[in-house]
mmCIF file of C-alpha atoms in Angstrom:
data_model
loop_
_atom_site.group_PDB
_atom_site.id
_atom_site.type_symbol
_atom_site.label_atom_id
_atom_site.label_comp_id
_atom_site.label_asym_id
_atom_site.label_seq_id
_atom_site.Cartn_x
_atom_site.Cartn_y
_atom_site.Cartn_z
ATOM 1 C CA UNK H 1 81.843 114.388 95.602
ATOM 2 C CA UNK H 2 84.815 112.052 95.175
ATOM 3 C CA UNK H 3 86.199 111.656 91.672
ATOM 4 C CA UNK H 4 87.738 108.266 92.539
ATOM 5 C CA UNK H 5 86.359 105.706 90.069
ATOM 6 C CA UNK H 6 84.302 102.829 91.412
ATOM 7 C CA UNK H 7 85.925 99.370 91.268
ATOM 8 C CA UNK H 8 85.847 97.247 88.130
ATOM 9 C CA UNK H 9 84.025 93.989 88.881
ATOM 10 C CA UNK H 10 84.044 90.992 86.531
ATOM 11 C CA UNK H 11 80.694 89.167 86.618
ATOM 12 C CA UNK H 12 80.950 85.598 85.358
ATOM 13 C CA UNK H 13 77.762 84.374 83.687
ATOM 14 C CA UNK H 14 77.820 80.910 85.262
ATOM 15 C CA UNK H 15 76.095 77.995 83.573
ATOM 16 C CA UNK H 16 74.263 79.436 80.577
ATOM 17 C CA UNK H 17 71.479 76.854 80.923
ATOM 18 C CA UNK H 18 70.690 78.080 84.440
ATOM 19 C CA UNK H 19 69.422 81.331 85.908
ATOM 20 C CA UNK H 20 72.806 83.097 85.819
ATOM 21 C CA UNK H 21 72.060 85.176 82.700
ATOM 22 C CA UNK H 22 68.679 86.238 84.098
ATOM 23 C CA UNK H 23 69.931 87.282 87.541
ATOM 24 C CA UNK H 24 72.816 89.224 85.984
ATOM 25 C CA UNK H 25 70.427 91.138 83.719
ATOM 26 C CA UNK H 26 68.100 91.736 86.658
ATOM 27 C CA UNK H 27 70.909 92.929 88.928
ATOM 28 C CA UNK H 28 72.364 95.296 86.347
ATOM 29 C CA UNK H 29 68.943 96.859 85.796
ATOM 30 C CA UNK H 30 69.246 98.169 89.376
ATOM 31 C CA UNK H 31 70.823 101.649 89.319
ATOM 32 C CA UNK H 32 71.986 101.234 92.909
ATOM 33 C CA UNK H 33 74.072 98.252 91.766
ATOM 34 C CA UNK H 34 75.719 100.020 88.852
ATOM 35 C CA UNK H 35 76.414 103.094 90.968
ATOM 36 C CA UNK H 36 78.646 101.045 93.296
ATOM 37 C CA UNK H 37 80.951 99.559 90.678
ATOM 38 C CA UNK H 38 81.803 99.301 86.992
ATOM 39 C CA UNK H 39 80.527 95.824 86.060
ATOM 40 C CA UNK H 40 81.836 93.832 83.104
ATOM 41 C CA UNK H 41 80.104 90.550 82.318
ATOM 42 C CA UNK H 42 82.356 87.676 81.269
ATOM 43 C CA UNK H 43 80.033 85.468 79.263
ATOM 44 C CA UNK H 44 78.048 85.270 76.034
ATOM 45 C CA UNK H 45 76.239 88.303 74.631
ATOM 46 C CA UNK H 46 73.652 86.217 72.743
ATOM 47 C CA UNK H 47 72.585 84.392 75.909
ATOM 48 C CA UNK H 48 72.311 87.635 77.842
ATOM 49 C CA UNK H 49 70.104 89.100 75.111
ATOM 50 C CA UNK H 50 67.887 86.016 75.338
ATOM 51 C CA UNK H 51 67.640 86.473 79.111
ATOM 52 C CA UNK H 52 66.773 90.155 78.694
ATOM 53 C CA UNK H 53 64.023 89.213 76.251
ATOM 54 C CA UNK H 54 62.602 86.724 78.749
ATOM 55 C CA UNK H 55 62.617 89.419 81.442
ATOM 56 C CA UNK H 56 61.011 91.960 79.109
ATOM 57 C CA UNK H 57 63.831 94.495 79.401
ATOM 58 C CA UNK H 58 65.962 95.987 76.654
ATOM 59 C CA UNK H 59 69.400 97.123 77.832
ATOM 60 C CA UNK H 60 72.166 97.784 75.301
ATOM 61 C CA UNK H 61 74.231 94.589 75.571
ATOM 62 C CA UNK H 62 77.555 95.537 74.001
ATOM 63 C CA UNK H 63 80.305 92.983 73.301
ATOM 64 C CA UNK H 64 83.829 94.232 74.028
ATOM 65 C CA UNK H 65 87.198 92.721 73.120
ATOM 66 C CA UNK H 66 88.947 93.734 76.372
ATOM 67 C CA UNK H 67 88.075 95.358 79.685
ATOM 68 C CA UNK H 68 89.871 98.498 78.557
ATOM 69 C CA UNK H 69 87.243 98.904 75.800
ATOM 70 C CA UNK H 70 84.344 99.131 78.265
ATOM 71 C CA UNK H 71 82.237 102.293 78.289
ATOM 72 C CA UNK H 72 79.990 102.783 81.289
ATOM 73 C CA UNK H 73 76.730 104.466 80.394
ATOM 74 C CA UNK H 74 73.171 104.125 81.723
ATOM 75 C CA UNK H 75 71.354 101.093 80.311
ATOM 76 C CA UNK H 76 74.545 99.659 78.760
ATOM 77 C CA UNK H 77 75.920 96.245 79.723
ATOM 78 C CA UNK H 78 79.524 95.578 78.733
ATOM 79 C CA UNK H 79 80.174 91.930 77.878
ATOM 80 C CA UNK H 80 83.577 90.383 77.417
ATOM 81 C CA UNK H 81 81.989 88.033 74.891
ATOM 82 C CA UNK H 82 83.626 84.594 74.770
ATOM 83 C CA UNK H 83 80.928 83.426 72.307
ATOM 84 C CA UNK H 84 80.970 79.807 73.493
ATOM 85 C CA UNK H 85 77.275 78.879 73.596
ATOM 86 C CA UNK H 86 75.014 77.857 70.707
ATOM 87 C CA UNK H 87 72.011 80.106 70.196
ATOM 88 C CA UNK H 88 69.659 77.142 70.688
ATOM 89 C CA UNK H 89 71.101 75.986 74.029
ATOM 90 C CA UNK H 90 68.149 74.595 76.029
ATOM 91 C CA UNK H 91 67.324 76.213 79.357
ATOM 92 C CA UNK H 92 67.284 74.024 82.448
ATOM 93 C CA UNK H 93 69.305 71.056 81.176
ATOM 94 C CA UNK H 94 72.797 69.771 81.950
ATOM 95 C CA UNK H 95 75.085 70.537 79.021
ATOM 96 C CA UNK H 96 78.764 69.746 78.518
ATOM 97 C CA UNK H 97 79.032 72.836 76.315
ATOM 98 C CA UNK H 98 77.603 75.044 79.063
ATOM 99 C CA UNK H 99 79.897 73.410 81.631
ATOM 100 C CA UNK H 100 82.960 74.164 79.517
ATOM 101 C CA UNK H 101 81.792 77.729 78.935
ATOM 102 C CA UNK H 102 81.231 78.283 82.664
ATOM 103 C CA UNK H 103 84.781 77.114 83.330
ATOM 104 C CA UNK H 104 86.187 79.481 80.700
ATOM 105 C CA UNK H 105 84.277 82.453 82.145
ATOM 106 C CA UNK H 106 85.821 81.820 85.575
ATOM 107 C CA UNK H 107 89.291 81.206 84.139
ATOM 108 C CA UNK H 108 89.136 84.480 82.205
ATOM 109 C CA UNK H 109 87.897 86.469 85.200
ATOM 110 C CA UNK H 110 90.575 84.930 87.414
ATOM 111 C CA UNK H 111 93.280 85.992 84.984
ATOM 112 C CA UNK H 112 91.849 89.524 84.818
ATOM 113 C CA UNK H 113 91.756 89.833 88.608
ATOM 114 C CA UNK H 114 95.185 88.264 89.129
ATOM 115 C CA UNK H 115 96.721 90.731 86.677
ATOM 116 C CA UNK H 116 94.968 93.695 88.300
ATOM 117 C CA UNK H 117 92.839 94.539 85.264
ATOM 118 C CA UNK H 118 89.692 94.189 87.405
ATOM 119 C CA UNK H 119 89.383 94.704 91.146
ATOM 120 C CA UNK H 120 87.154 91.770 91.987
ATOM 121 C CA UNK H 121 85.073 88.856 90.713
ATOM 122 C CA UNK H 122 81.389 88.124 91.283
ATOM 123 C CA UNK H 123 80.146 84.766 90.025
ATOM 124 C CA UNK H 124 76.746 83.531 88.899
ATOM 125 C CA UNK H 125 76.120 79.839 89.702
ATOM 126 C CA UNK H 126 77.643 76.990 87.739
ATOM 127 C CA UNK H 127 76.383 73.426 87.602
ATOM 128 C CA UNK H 128 78.790 70.852 89.053
ATOM 129 C CA UNK H 129 77.503 68.010 86.881
ATOM 130 C CA UNK H 130 77.998 70.067 83.721
ATOM 131 C CA UNK H 131 81.419 71.235 84.914
ATOM 132 C CA UNK H 132 82.504 67.643 85.535
ATOM 133 C CA UNK H 133 81.076 66.498 82.195
ATOM 134 C CA UNK H 134 83.352 69.057 80.556
ATOM 135 C CA UNK H 135 86.367 67.480 82.280
ATOM 136 C CA UNK H 136 86.835 70.008 85.104
ATOM 137 C CA UNK H 137 86.459 67.917 88.248
ATOM 138 C CA UNK H 138 86.230 70.591 90.916
ATOM 139 C CA UNK H 139 83.557 70.516 93.654
ATOM 140 C CA UNK H 140 82.663 74.144 92.956
ATOM 141 C CA UNK H 141 83.836 77.713 92.449
ATOM 142 C CA UNK H 142 85.827 77.812 95.696
ATOM 143 C CA UNK H 143 88.127 74.954 94.780
ATOM 144 C CA UNK H 144 88.307 76.001 91.113
ATOM 145 C CA UNK H 145 89.448 79.520 91.967
ATOM 146 C CA UNK H 146 91.977 78.184 94.465
ATOM 147 C CA UNK H 147 93.417 76.047 91.660
ATOM 148 C CA UNK H 148 93.435 78.868 89.115
ATOM 149 C CA UNK H 149 95.190 81.265 91.488
ATOM 150 C CA UNK H 150 97.635 78.704 92.908
ATOM 151 C CA UNK H 151 96.212 79.086 96.423
ATOM 152 C CA UNK H 152 96.798 76.154 98.763
ATOM 153 C CA UNK H 153 94.005 76.776 101.256
ATOM 154 C CA UNK H 154 90.869 78.914 101.135
ATOM 155 C CA UNK H 155 87.631 79.127 103.083
ATOM 156 C CA UNK H 156 83.997 79.609 102.152
ATOM 157 C CA UNK H 157 82.140 82.380 103.945
ATOM 158 C CA UNK H 158 78.389 82.887 103.674
ATOM 159 C CA UNK H 159 77.106 86.353 104.459
ATOM 160 C CA UNK H 160 73.529 87.468 105.112
ATOM 161 C CA UNK H 161 72.185 90.704 106.595
ATOM 162 C CA UNK H 162 72.108 89.069 110.055
ATOM 163 C CA UNK H 163 74.655 86.221 110.071
ATOM 164 C CA UNK H 164 78.140 85.620 108.638
ATOM 165 C CA UNK H 165 79.403 82.028 108.568
ATOM 166 C CA UNK H 166 82.821 80.660 107.623
ATOM 167 C CA UNK H 167 83.361 76.932 107.081
ATOM 168 C CA UNK H 168 86.293 74.875 108.332
ATOM 169 C CA UNK H 169 85.423 72.139 105.789
ATOM 170 C CA UNK H 170 83.053 72.273 102.832
ATOM 171 C CA UNK H 171 82.488 69.878 99.950
ATOM 172 C CA UNK H 172 83.473 66.563 101.484
ATOM 173 C CA UNK H 173 81.583 63.786 103.258
ATOM 174 C CA UNK H 174 80.776 64.180 106.931
ATOM 175 C CA UNK H 175 83.132 61.431 108.146
ATOM 176 C CA UNK H 176 85.936 62.901 106.041
ATOM 177 C CA UNK H 177 85.178 66.368 107.419
ATOM 178 C CA UNK H 178 85.475 65.229 111.035
ATOM 179 C CA UNK H 179 88.755 63.500 110.214
ATOM 180 C CA UNK H 180 90.107 66.610 108.470
ATOM 181 C CA UNK H 181 89.325 69.044 111.288
ATOM 182 C CA UNK H 182 92.375 69.764 113.441
ATOM 183 C CA UNK H 183 93.482 72.749 115.562
ATOM 184 C CA UNK H 184 95.693 74.299 112.888
ATOM 185 C CA UNK H 185 92.927 74.267 110.276
ATOM 186 C CA UNK H 186 90.418 75.700 112.753
ATOM 187 C CA UNK H 187 92.834 78.459 113.728
ATOM 188 C CA UNK H 188 93.677 79.406 110.132
ATOM 189 C CA UNK H 189 90.000 79.442 109.192
ATOM 190 C CA UNK H 190 89.114 81.755 112.085
ATOM 191 C CA UNK H 191 91.984 84.102 111.228
ATOM 192 C CA UNK H 192 90.874 84.333 107.583
ATOM 193 C CA UNK H 193 87.319 85.065 108.638
ATOM 194 C CA UNK H 194 88.333 87.577 111.295
ATOM 195 C CA UNK H 195 90.418 89.501 108.753
ATOM 196 C CA UNK H 196 87.554 89.590 106.259
ATOM 197 C CA UNK H 197 85.093 90.870 108.852
ATOM 198 C CA UNK H 198 87.590 93.541 109.901
ATOM 199 C CA UNK H 199 88.017 94.502 106.235
ATOM 200 C CA UNK H 200 84.267 95.025 106.061
ATOM 201 C CA UNK H 201 84.484 97.668 108.784
ATOM 202 C CA UNK H 202 84.115 95.862 112.147
ATOM 203 C CA UNK H 203 87.234 96.610 114.183
ATOM 204 C CA UNK H 204 86.959 93.747 116.694
ATOM 205 C CA UNK H 205 84.686 90.960 115.476
ATOM 206 C CA UNK H 206 82.924 88.722 117.966
ATOM 207 C CA UNK H 207 83.428 85.163 116.742
ATOM 208 C CA UNK H 208 81.460 82.095 117.781
ATOM 209 C CA UNK H 209 83.147 78.745 117.067
ATOM 210 C CA UNK H 210 80.793 75.776 116.718
ATOM 211 C CA UNK H 211 81.464 72.356 118.128
ATOM 212 C CA UNK H 212 81.232 69.165 116.097
ATOM 213 C CA UNK H 213 78.893 67.058 118.224
ATOM 214 C CA UNK H 214 75.431 67.906 119.575
ATOM 215 C CA UNK H 215 75.723 70.351 122.480
ATOM 216 C CA UNK H 216 79.421 70.732 121.538
ATOM 217 C CA UNK H 217 80.016 67.325 123.119
ATOM 218 C CA UNK H 218 78.568 68.377 126.501
ATOM 219 C CA UNK H 219 81.808 67.714 128.386
ATOM 220 C CA UNK H 220 82.420 64.364 126.739
ATOM 221 C CA UNK H 221 78.862 63.054 126.948
ATOM 222 C CA UNK H 222 78.514 63.010 123.150
ATOM 223 C CA UNK H 223 81.245 61.957 120.753
ATOM 224 C CA UNK H 224 84.814 60.967 121.532
ATOM 225 C CA UNK H 225 86.378 64.175 122.772
ATOM 226 C CA UNK H 226 86.579 65.828 119.343
ATOM 227 C CA UNK H 227 85.947 69.301 120.725
ATOM 228 C CA UNK H 228 88.788 69.107 123.267
ATOM 229 C CA UNK H 229 91.154 67.587 120.733
ATOM 230 C CA UNK H 230 90.378 69.561 117.588
ATOM 231 C CA UNK H 231 88.827 72.904 118.585
ATOM 232 C CA UNK H 232 89.744 73.972 122.119
ATOM 233 C CA UNK H 233 93.513 74.360 121.417
ATOM 234 C CA UNK H 234 92.766 76.631 118.456
ATOM 235 C CA UNK H 235 90.367 78.833 120.435
ATOM 236 C CA UNK H 236 92.894 79.186 123.272
ATOM 237 C CA UNK H 237 95.643 80.256 120.868
ATOM 238 C CA UNK H 238 93.379 82.737 119.093
ATOM 239 C CA UNK H 239 92.288 84.283 122.393
ATOM 240 C CA UNK H 240 95.913 84.543 123.495
ATOM 241 C CA UNK H 241 96.567 86.541 120.321
ATOM 242 C CA UNK H 242 93.766 88.977 121.125
ATOM 243 C CA UNK H 243 91.072 87.570 118.841
ATOM 244 C CA UNK H 244 87.604 87.464 120.396
ATOM 245 C CA UNK H 245 86.853 83.798 119.637
ATOM 246 C CA UNK H 246 84.422 81.904 121.874
ATOM 247 C CA UNK H 247 83.695 78.215 121.878
ATOM 248 C CA UNK H 248 83.269 75.470 121.096
ATOM 249 C CA UNK H 249 79.569 76.342 121.158
ATOM 250 C CA UNK H 250 76.514 74.192 120.468
ATOM 251 C CA UNK H 251 75.736 75.038 116.836
ATOM 252 C CA UNK H 252 72.004 75.514 117.368
ATOM 253 C CA UNK H 253 72.651 78.035 120.152
ATOM 254 C CA UNK H 254 75.432 79.788 118.232
ATOM 255 C CA UNK H 255 73.222 80.526 115.230
ATOM 256 C CA UNK H 256 70.364 81.666 117.444
ATOM 257 C CA UNK H 257 72.655 84.129 119.223
ATOM 258 C CA UNK H 258 74.193 85.299 115.954
ATOM 259 C CA UNK H 259 70.773 85.996 114.483
ATOM 260 C CA UNK H 260 70.064 88.044 117.618
ATOM 261 C CA UNK H 261 73.176 90.137 116.929
ATOM 262 C CA UNK H 262 75.566 88.717 119.532
ATOM 263 C CA UNK H 263 78.182 87.420 117.060
ATOM 264 C CA UNK H 264 79.687 88.977 113.940
ATOM 265 C CA UNK H 265 80.944 85.640 112.624
ATOM 266 C CA UNK H 266 80.079 81.998 113.220
ATOM 267 C CA UNK H 267 82.649 79.289 112.436
ATOM 268 C CA UNK H 268 80.934 76.127 111.164
ATOM 269 C CA UNK H 269 82.832 72.856 111.208
ATOM 270 C CA UNK H 270 81.228 71.291 108.131
ATOM 271 C CA UNK H 271 79.075 72.186 105.139
ATOM 272 C CA UNK H 272 75.517 71.583 106.308
ATOM 273 C CA UNK H 273 76.176 72.888 109.820
ATOM 274 C CA UNK H 274 76.698 76.319 108.258
ATOM 275 C CA UNK H 275 74.590 76.184 105.126
ATOM 276 C CA UNK H 276 71.338 75.024 106.682
ATOM 277 C CA UNK H 277 70.826 77.960 109.070
ATOM 278 C CA UNK H 278 72.062 80.518 106.518
ATOM 279 C CA UNK H 279 69.635 79.350 103.872
ATOM 280 C CA UNK H 280 66.792 79.525 106.367
ATOM 281 C CA UNK H 281 67.783 83.030 107.444
ATOM 282 C CA UNK H 282 68.423 84.678 104.121
ATOM 283 C CA UNK H 283 69.163 82.736 100.934
ATOM 284 C CA UNK H 284 67.514 85.461 98.824
ATOM 285 C CA UNK H 285 70.092 88.007 99.966
ATOM 286 C CA UNK H 286 72.867 85.603 100.957
ATOM 287 C CA UNK H 287 76.349 85.989 99.509
ATOM 288 C CA UNK H 288 79.207 83.503 99.207
ATOM 289 C CA UNK H 289 82.678 85.006 99.731
ATOM 290 C CA UNK H 290 85.838 83.004 99.039
ATOM 291 C CA UNK H 291 88.297 83.935 101.782
ATOM 292 C CA UNK H 292 92.040 83.514 101.400
ATOM 293 C CA UNK H 293 92.359 84.052 97.652
ATOM 294 C CA UNK H 294 94.774 86.677 96.293
ATOM 295 C CA UNK H 295 91.740 88.154 94.489
ATOM 296 C CA UNK H 296 88.324 89.244 95.749
ATOM 297 C CA UNK H 297 85.502 86.877 94.868
ATOM 298 C CA UNK H 298 81.848 86.873 95.862
ATOM 299 C CA UNK H 299 78.941 84.837 94.565
ATOM 300 C CA UNK H 300 75.236 84.310 94.878
ATOM 301 C CA UNK H 301 74.203 81.879 97.592
ATOM 302 C CA UNK H 302 72.036 79.710 95.355
ATOM 303 C CA UNK H 303 72.412 77.257 92.511
ATOM 304 C CA UNK H 304 71.538 77.205 88.836
ATOM 305 C CA UNK H 305 67.824 76.547 89.556
ATOM 306 C CA UNK H 306 67.303 74.558 86.355
ATOM 307 C CA UNK H 307 63.640 74.081 87.296
ATOM 308 C CA UNK H 308 62.890 77.788 86.709
ATOM 309 C CA UNK H 309 65.682 78.759 84.284
ATOM 310 C CA UNK H 310 64.405 80.594 81.226
ATOM 311 C CA UNK H 311 61.033 81.426 82.823
ATOM 312 C CA UNK H 312 61.791 84.896 84.165
ATOM 313 C CA UNK H 313 60.872 83.812 87.707
ATOM 314 C CA UNK H 314 64.376 84.006 89.227
ATOM 315 C CA UNK H 315 65.037 86.778 91.730
ATOM 316 C CA UNK H 316 68.183 88.876 91.367
ATOM 317 C CA UNK H 317 68.349 89.826 95.070
ATOM 318 C CA UNK H 318 71.328 87.596 95.893
ATOM 319 C CA UNK H 319 73.233 88.766 92.801
ATOM 320 C CA UNK H 320 72.578 92.399 93.721
ATOM 321 C CA UNK H 321 73.973 91.769 97.193
ATOM 322 C CA UNK H 322 76.937 89.766 95.843
ATOM 323 C CA UNK H 323 77.902 92.637 93.534
ATOM 324 C CA UNK H 324 77.515 95.094 96.413
ATOM 325 C CA UNK H 325 79.809 92.997 98.605
ATOM 326 C CA UNK H 326 82.397 92.611 95.837
ATOM 327 C CA UNK H 327 82.424 96.370 95.338
ATOM 328 C CA UNK H 328 82.705 97.011 99.075
ATOM 329 C CA UNK H 329 85.551 94.553 99.576
ATOM 330 C CA UNK H 330 87.352 95.882 96.501
ATOM 331 C CA UNK H 331 87.043 99.456 97.743
ATOM 332 C CA UNK H 332 88.408 98.518 101.178
ATOM 333 C CA UNK H 333 91.225 96.311 99.862
#
């Protein structure tokens, strides 16, 4: 048996009013999860204890002052305790205090990963309204982490057991997305995704590139030639460089074929083109990977679920898979 230690993964608690504390407790109760990595929660110990009480479990939740103080034992959860939340924080409600705390958890984890003190980051969901109320006007984790790490351009990849999807554009309006898409951005996005899939163990990924219009424009019948102008040049250049990129493809067909196992990665042109099929195919075990950062970051593929926060009804399946992916990517890095 190898004596090489498993990677250190920082788990950010997300918005403390949401289901983040519950899914973290649930995930860390899974021995298969803790056998893959050495998890350290960046959050609030009091809130985690409240979540454990709701779930009816009793792990030893131990605050630590630094990651170097962590001791990894069965039934122990190490918490880098920022102590930012009041004990009476309501569940399921937008809170400026919780938004600020969520930002500080991510900032702390980013600094730990950038300095090499942890090997990767796995994030529980934050609430955008709460984040903005606290004065941090980022669309989400992807853009926030890009800012914190000084990264000019990153991509969002969603991963499920059957389909991996990377997005050319994400949190912008549809008209703005179409205007933003251009061959260079498409090419860079595909290259980032192809590298990530190779890092996961697939030597030559098969990549399907979606069109923008219905039927990928159907030879100019739909749209104004966006596929020929914005996508075709990128696919030709990628193929010339030996990357197995095919398209532009009708998005409905591309996802059908990917679910059947014919593609290792689908390139979506805009947010809902990629998110809709993924959430239908596997939101419970879906994982969000930020591609292009100088640090490894994965996340659950769901939101704060304020409607069920604090009830014990949240499933930890996506968090379990997100931790597994963070550990895998960290090991292969």
